[in-house]
CSV table of C-alpha atoms in Angstrom, one decimal:
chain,number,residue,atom,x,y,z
X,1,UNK,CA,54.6,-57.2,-39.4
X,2,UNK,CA,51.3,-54.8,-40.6
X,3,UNK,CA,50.6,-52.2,-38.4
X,4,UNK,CA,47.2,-50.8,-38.9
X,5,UNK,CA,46.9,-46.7,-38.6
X,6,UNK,CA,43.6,-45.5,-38.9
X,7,UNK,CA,40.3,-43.5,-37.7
X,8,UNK,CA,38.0,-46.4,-37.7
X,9,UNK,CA,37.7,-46.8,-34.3
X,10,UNK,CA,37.3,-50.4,-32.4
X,11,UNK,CA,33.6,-49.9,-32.1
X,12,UNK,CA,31.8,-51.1,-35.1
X,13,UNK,CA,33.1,-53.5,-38.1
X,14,UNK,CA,35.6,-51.6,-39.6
X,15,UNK,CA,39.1,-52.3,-38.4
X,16,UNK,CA,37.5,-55.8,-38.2
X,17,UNK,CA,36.7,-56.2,-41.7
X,18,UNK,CA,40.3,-54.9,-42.8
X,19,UNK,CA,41.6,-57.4,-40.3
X,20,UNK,CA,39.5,-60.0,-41.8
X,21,UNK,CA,41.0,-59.5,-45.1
X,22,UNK,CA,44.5,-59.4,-43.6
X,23,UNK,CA,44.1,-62.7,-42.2
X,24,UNK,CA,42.9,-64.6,-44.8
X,25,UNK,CA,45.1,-63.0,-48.0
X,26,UNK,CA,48.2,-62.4,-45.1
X,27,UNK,CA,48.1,-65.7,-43.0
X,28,UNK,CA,50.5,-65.6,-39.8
X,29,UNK,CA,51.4,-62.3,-40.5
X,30,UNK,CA,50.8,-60.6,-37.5
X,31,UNK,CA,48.8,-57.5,-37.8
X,32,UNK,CA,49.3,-54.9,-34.6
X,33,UNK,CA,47.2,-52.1,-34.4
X,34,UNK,CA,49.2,-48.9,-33.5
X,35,UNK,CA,46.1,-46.4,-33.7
X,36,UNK,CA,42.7,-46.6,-34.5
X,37,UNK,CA,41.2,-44.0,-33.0
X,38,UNK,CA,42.8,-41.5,-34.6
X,39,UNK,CA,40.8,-38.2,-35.5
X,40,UNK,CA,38.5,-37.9,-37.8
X,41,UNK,CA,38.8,-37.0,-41.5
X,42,UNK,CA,42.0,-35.0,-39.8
X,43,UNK,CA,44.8,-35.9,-42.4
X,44,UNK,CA,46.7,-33.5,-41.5
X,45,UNK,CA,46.8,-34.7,-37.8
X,46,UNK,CA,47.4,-38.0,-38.8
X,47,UNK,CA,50.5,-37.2,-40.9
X,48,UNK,CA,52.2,-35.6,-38.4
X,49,UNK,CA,52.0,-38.5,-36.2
X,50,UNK,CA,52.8,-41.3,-38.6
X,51,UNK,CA,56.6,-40.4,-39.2
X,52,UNK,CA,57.2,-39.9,-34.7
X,53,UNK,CA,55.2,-43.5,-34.4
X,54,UNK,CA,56.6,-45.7,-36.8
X,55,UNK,CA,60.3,-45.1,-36.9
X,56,UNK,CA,61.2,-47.6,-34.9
X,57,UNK,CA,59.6,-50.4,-37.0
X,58,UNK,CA,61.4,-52.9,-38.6
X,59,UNK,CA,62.6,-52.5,-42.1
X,60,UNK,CA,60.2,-54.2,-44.2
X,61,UNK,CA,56.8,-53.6,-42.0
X,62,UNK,CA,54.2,-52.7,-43.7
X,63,UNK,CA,51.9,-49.8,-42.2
X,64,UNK,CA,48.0,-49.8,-43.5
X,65,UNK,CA,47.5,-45.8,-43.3
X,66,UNK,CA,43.3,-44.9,-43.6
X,67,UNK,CA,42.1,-41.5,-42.9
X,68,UNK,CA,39.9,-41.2,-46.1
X,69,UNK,CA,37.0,-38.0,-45.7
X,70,UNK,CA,37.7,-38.6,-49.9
X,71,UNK,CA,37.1,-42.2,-50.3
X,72,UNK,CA,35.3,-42.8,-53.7
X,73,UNK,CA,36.4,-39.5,-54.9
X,74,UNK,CA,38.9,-39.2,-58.0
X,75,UNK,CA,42.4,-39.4,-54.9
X,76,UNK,CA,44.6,-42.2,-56.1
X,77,UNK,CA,45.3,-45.0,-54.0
X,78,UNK,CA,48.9,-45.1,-53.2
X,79,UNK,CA,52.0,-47.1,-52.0
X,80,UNK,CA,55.4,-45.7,-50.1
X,81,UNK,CA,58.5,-46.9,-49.5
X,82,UNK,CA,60.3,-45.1,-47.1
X,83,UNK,CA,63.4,-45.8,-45.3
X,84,UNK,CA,62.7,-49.8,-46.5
X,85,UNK,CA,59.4,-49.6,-44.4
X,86,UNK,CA,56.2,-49.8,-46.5
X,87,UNK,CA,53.3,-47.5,-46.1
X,88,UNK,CA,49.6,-47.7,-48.3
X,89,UNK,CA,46.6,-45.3,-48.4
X,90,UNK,CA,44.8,-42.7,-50.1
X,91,UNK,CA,46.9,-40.1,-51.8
X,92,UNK,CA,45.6,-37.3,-50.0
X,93,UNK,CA,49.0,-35.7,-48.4
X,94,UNK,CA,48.4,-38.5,-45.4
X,95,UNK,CA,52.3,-39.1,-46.3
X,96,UNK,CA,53.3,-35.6,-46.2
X,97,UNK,CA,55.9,-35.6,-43.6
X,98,UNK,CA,56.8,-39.5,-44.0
X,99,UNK,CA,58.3,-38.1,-47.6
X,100,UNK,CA,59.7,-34.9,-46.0
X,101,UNK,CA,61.3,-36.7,-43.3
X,102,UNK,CA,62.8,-40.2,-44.5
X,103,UNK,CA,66.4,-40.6,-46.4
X,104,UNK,CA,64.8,-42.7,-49.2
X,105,UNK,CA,61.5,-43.0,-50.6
X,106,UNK,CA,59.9,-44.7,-53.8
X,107,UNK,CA,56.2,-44.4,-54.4
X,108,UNK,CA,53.5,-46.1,-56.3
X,109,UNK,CA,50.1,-45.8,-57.6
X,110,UNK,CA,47.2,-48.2,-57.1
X,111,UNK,CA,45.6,-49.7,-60.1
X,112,UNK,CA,41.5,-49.1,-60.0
X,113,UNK,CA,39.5,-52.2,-58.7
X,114,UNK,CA,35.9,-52.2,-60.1
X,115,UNK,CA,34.9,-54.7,-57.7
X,116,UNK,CA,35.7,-52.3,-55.0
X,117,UNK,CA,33.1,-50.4,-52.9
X,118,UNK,CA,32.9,-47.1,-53.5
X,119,UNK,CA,33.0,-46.3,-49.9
X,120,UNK,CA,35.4,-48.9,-48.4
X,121,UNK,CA,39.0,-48.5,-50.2
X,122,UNK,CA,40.7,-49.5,-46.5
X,123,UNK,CA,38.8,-53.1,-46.9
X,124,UNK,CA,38.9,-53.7,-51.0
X,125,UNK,CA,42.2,-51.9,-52.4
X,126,UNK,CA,44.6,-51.0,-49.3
X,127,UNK,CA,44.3,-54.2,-47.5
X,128,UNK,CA,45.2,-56.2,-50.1
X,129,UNK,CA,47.9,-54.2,-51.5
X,130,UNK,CA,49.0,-54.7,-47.3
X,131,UNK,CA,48.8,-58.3,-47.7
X,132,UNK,CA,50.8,-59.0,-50.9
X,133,UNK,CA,54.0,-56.2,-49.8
X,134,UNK,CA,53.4,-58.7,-46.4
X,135,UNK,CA,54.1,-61.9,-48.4
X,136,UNK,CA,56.4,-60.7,-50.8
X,137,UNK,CA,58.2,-57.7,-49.8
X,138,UNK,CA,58.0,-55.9,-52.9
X,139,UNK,CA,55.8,-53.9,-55.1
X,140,UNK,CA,53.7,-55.3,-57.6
X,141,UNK,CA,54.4,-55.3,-61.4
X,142,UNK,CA,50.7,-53.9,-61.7
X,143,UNK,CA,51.6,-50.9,-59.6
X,144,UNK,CA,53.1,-47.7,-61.6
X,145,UNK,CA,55.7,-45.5,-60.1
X,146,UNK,CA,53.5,-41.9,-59.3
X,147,UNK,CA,54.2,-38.8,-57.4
X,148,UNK,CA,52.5,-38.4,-54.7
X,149,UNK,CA,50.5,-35.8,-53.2
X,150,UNK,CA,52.8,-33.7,-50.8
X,151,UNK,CA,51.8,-30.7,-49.2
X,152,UNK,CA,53.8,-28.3,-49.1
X,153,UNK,CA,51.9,-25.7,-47.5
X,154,UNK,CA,52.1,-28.0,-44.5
X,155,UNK,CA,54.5,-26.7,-42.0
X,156,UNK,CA,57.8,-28.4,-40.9
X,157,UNK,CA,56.1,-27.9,-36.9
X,158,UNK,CA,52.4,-28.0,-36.4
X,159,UNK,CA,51.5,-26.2,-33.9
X,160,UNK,CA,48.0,-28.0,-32.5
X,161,UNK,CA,47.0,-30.6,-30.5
X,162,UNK,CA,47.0,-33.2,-32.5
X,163,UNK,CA,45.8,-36.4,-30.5
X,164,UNK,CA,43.9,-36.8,-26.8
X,165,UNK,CA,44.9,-40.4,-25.9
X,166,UNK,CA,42.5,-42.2,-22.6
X,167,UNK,CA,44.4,-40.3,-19.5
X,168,UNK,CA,43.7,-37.0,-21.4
X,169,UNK,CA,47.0,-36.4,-22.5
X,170,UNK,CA,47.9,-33.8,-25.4
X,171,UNK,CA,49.9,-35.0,-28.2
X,172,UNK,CA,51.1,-32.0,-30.3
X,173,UNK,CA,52.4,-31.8,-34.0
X,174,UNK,CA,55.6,-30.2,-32.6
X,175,UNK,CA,58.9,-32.3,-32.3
X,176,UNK,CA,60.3,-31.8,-29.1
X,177,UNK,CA,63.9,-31.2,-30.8
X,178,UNK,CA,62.7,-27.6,-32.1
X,179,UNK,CA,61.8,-26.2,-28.7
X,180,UNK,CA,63.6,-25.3,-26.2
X,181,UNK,CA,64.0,-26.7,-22.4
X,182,UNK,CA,63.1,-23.3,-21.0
X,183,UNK,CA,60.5,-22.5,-23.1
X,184,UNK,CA,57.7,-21.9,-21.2
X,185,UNK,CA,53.9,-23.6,-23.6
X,186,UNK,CA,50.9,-21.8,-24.1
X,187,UNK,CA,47.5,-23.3,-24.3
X,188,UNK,CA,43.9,-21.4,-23.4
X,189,UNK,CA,45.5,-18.9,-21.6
X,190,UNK,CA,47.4,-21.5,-19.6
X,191,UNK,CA,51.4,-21.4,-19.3
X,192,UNK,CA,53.4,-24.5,-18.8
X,193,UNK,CA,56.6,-24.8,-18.0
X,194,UNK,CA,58.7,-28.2,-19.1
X,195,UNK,CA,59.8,-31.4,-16.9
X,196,UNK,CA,61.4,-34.0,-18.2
X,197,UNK,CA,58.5,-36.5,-16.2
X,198,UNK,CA,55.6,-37.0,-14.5
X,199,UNK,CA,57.2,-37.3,-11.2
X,200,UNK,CA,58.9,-34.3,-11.7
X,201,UNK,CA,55.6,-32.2,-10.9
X,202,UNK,CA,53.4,-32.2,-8.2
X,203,UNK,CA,50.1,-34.3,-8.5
X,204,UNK,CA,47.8,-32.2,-10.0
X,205,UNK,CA,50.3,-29.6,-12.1
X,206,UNK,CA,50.1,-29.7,-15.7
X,207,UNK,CA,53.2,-29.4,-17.9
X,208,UNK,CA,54.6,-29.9,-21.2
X,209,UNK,CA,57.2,-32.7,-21.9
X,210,UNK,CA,59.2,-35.0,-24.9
X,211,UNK,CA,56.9,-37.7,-24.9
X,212,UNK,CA,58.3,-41.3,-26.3
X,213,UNK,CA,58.1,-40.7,-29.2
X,214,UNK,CA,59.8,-37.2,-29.9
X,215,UNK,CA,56.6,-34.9,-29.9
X,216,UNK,CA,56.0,-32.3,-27.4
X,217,UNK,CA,53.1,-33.2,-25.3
X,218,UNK,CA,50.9,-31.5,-22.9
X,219,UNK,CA,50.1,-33.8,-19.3
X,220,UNK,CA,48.9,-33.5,-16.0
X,221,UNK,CA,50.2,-35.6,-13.4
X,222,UNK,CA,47.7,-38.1,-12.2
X,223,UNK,CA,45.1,-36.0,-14.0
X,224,UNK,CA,43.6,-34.9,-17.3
X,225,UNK,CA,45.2,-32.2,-19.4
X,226,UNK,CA,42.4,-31.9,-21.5
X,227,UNK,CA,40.0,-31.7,-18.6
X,228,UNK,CA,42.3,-29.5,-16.5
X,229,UNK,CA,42.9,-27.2,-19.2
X,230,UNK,CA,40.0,-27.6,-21.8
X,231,UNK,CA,42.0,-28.8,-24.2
X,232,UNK,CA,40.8,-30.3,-27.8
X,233,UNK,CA,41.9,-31.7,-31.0
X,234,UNK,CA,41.0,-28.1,-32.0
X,235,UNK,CA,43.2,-26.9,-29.7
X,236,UNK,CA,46.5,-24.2,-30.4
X,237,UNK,CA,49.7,-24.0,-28.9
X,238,UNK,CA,52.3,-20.9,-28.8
X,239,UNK,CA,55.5,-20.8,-27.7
């Protein structure tokens, strides 16, 4: 399968164009999108959450990875292949932890396309580069083993909010695995103690939990964290 992972929101053309190209150059490939709404220009954010989100793929899916604030800039365009799942996008540290975190990992560069728009890389170099690891499950002769961009200032736990899905829910950059049962969150001056599930509070209490997919997350039963609490993208968390 492609999964698509990117901040070009479902309002507008953009995840429809890349989808577009998919189709035609990827036909009956089916082509899921896992996020779209993803922040902003936040790579950092965005790392964090691609290793917790795709490790349960398949071997041999192939994630399109966009959060570009340097598209038409001299980044390269990339390719990964970690854990025998594929991953392409801008070279910008957007596969960070994916390299940190997986067993095995070989990475390419993208060649230059000339025909490409300057400000659409997701449309004219990655979703192409999706289509033909889709049909073929391999990388292209054209495509030269690189090094990628790592950061290695980034820290193993980020300690932020790092996503606000549509009940209001806090998805932090911290795997649950590195915090303790009993250890109590701090947000805005709030402390939160942990449950295991919603049920587990009252209606109305806000708490901090191992959501599905191993991150620490900040909820509110039946209600909004980030209303409840004020909480943002922006948004700290202490322990």
């Amino acid at each position: 399968m492609i999964v698509l992972f990117t901040d070009f929101g479902l309002a507008g053309p953009y995840t429809g164009q890349v989808q577009a190209v998919l189709q035609q150059q990827a036909p009956g490939i089916p082509a899921i999108s896992l996020f779209s709404d993803l922040t902003p220009f936040d790579i950092e954010a965005a790392a964090v959450l691609l290793p917790a989100y795709t490790r349960t793929l398949p071997p041999g899916s192939v994630c399109l990875c966009v959060v570009d604030p340097g598209v038409g800039s001299s980044r390269q365009g990339c390719v990964l292949q970690a854990d025998g799942r594929w991953y392409v996008g801008p070279d910008e540290g957007l596969f960070t932890y994916i390299e940190r975190r997986s067993n095995r990992t070989t990475s390419f560069c993208l060649p230059d396309n000339e025909a490409a728009s300057p400000s659409f890389h997701g449309r004219d170099i990655f979703a192409p580069a999706t289509a033909y690891l889709a049909r073929n499950g391999r990388a292209s002769e054209r495509w030269g083993a690189c090094k990628l961009h790592s950061r290695v200032d980034w820290p193993d736990e980020l300690y932020r909010v790092v996503y606000l899905d549509r009940f209001g829910n806090a998805i932090t950059g911290v795997r649950a695995s590195s915090v303790a049962e009993t250890t109590m969150l701090q947000v805005n001056g709030h402390a939160l103690q942990h449950a295991t599930t919603f049920a587990d509070v009252e209606v109305g209490q806000a708490f901090w939990y191992e959501n599905s997919n191993g991150l620490v997350e900040i909820a509110v039963n039946q209600g909004s964290a980030s209303d409840l609490l004020g909480i943002t993208t922006a948004s700290i968390i202490r322990f």
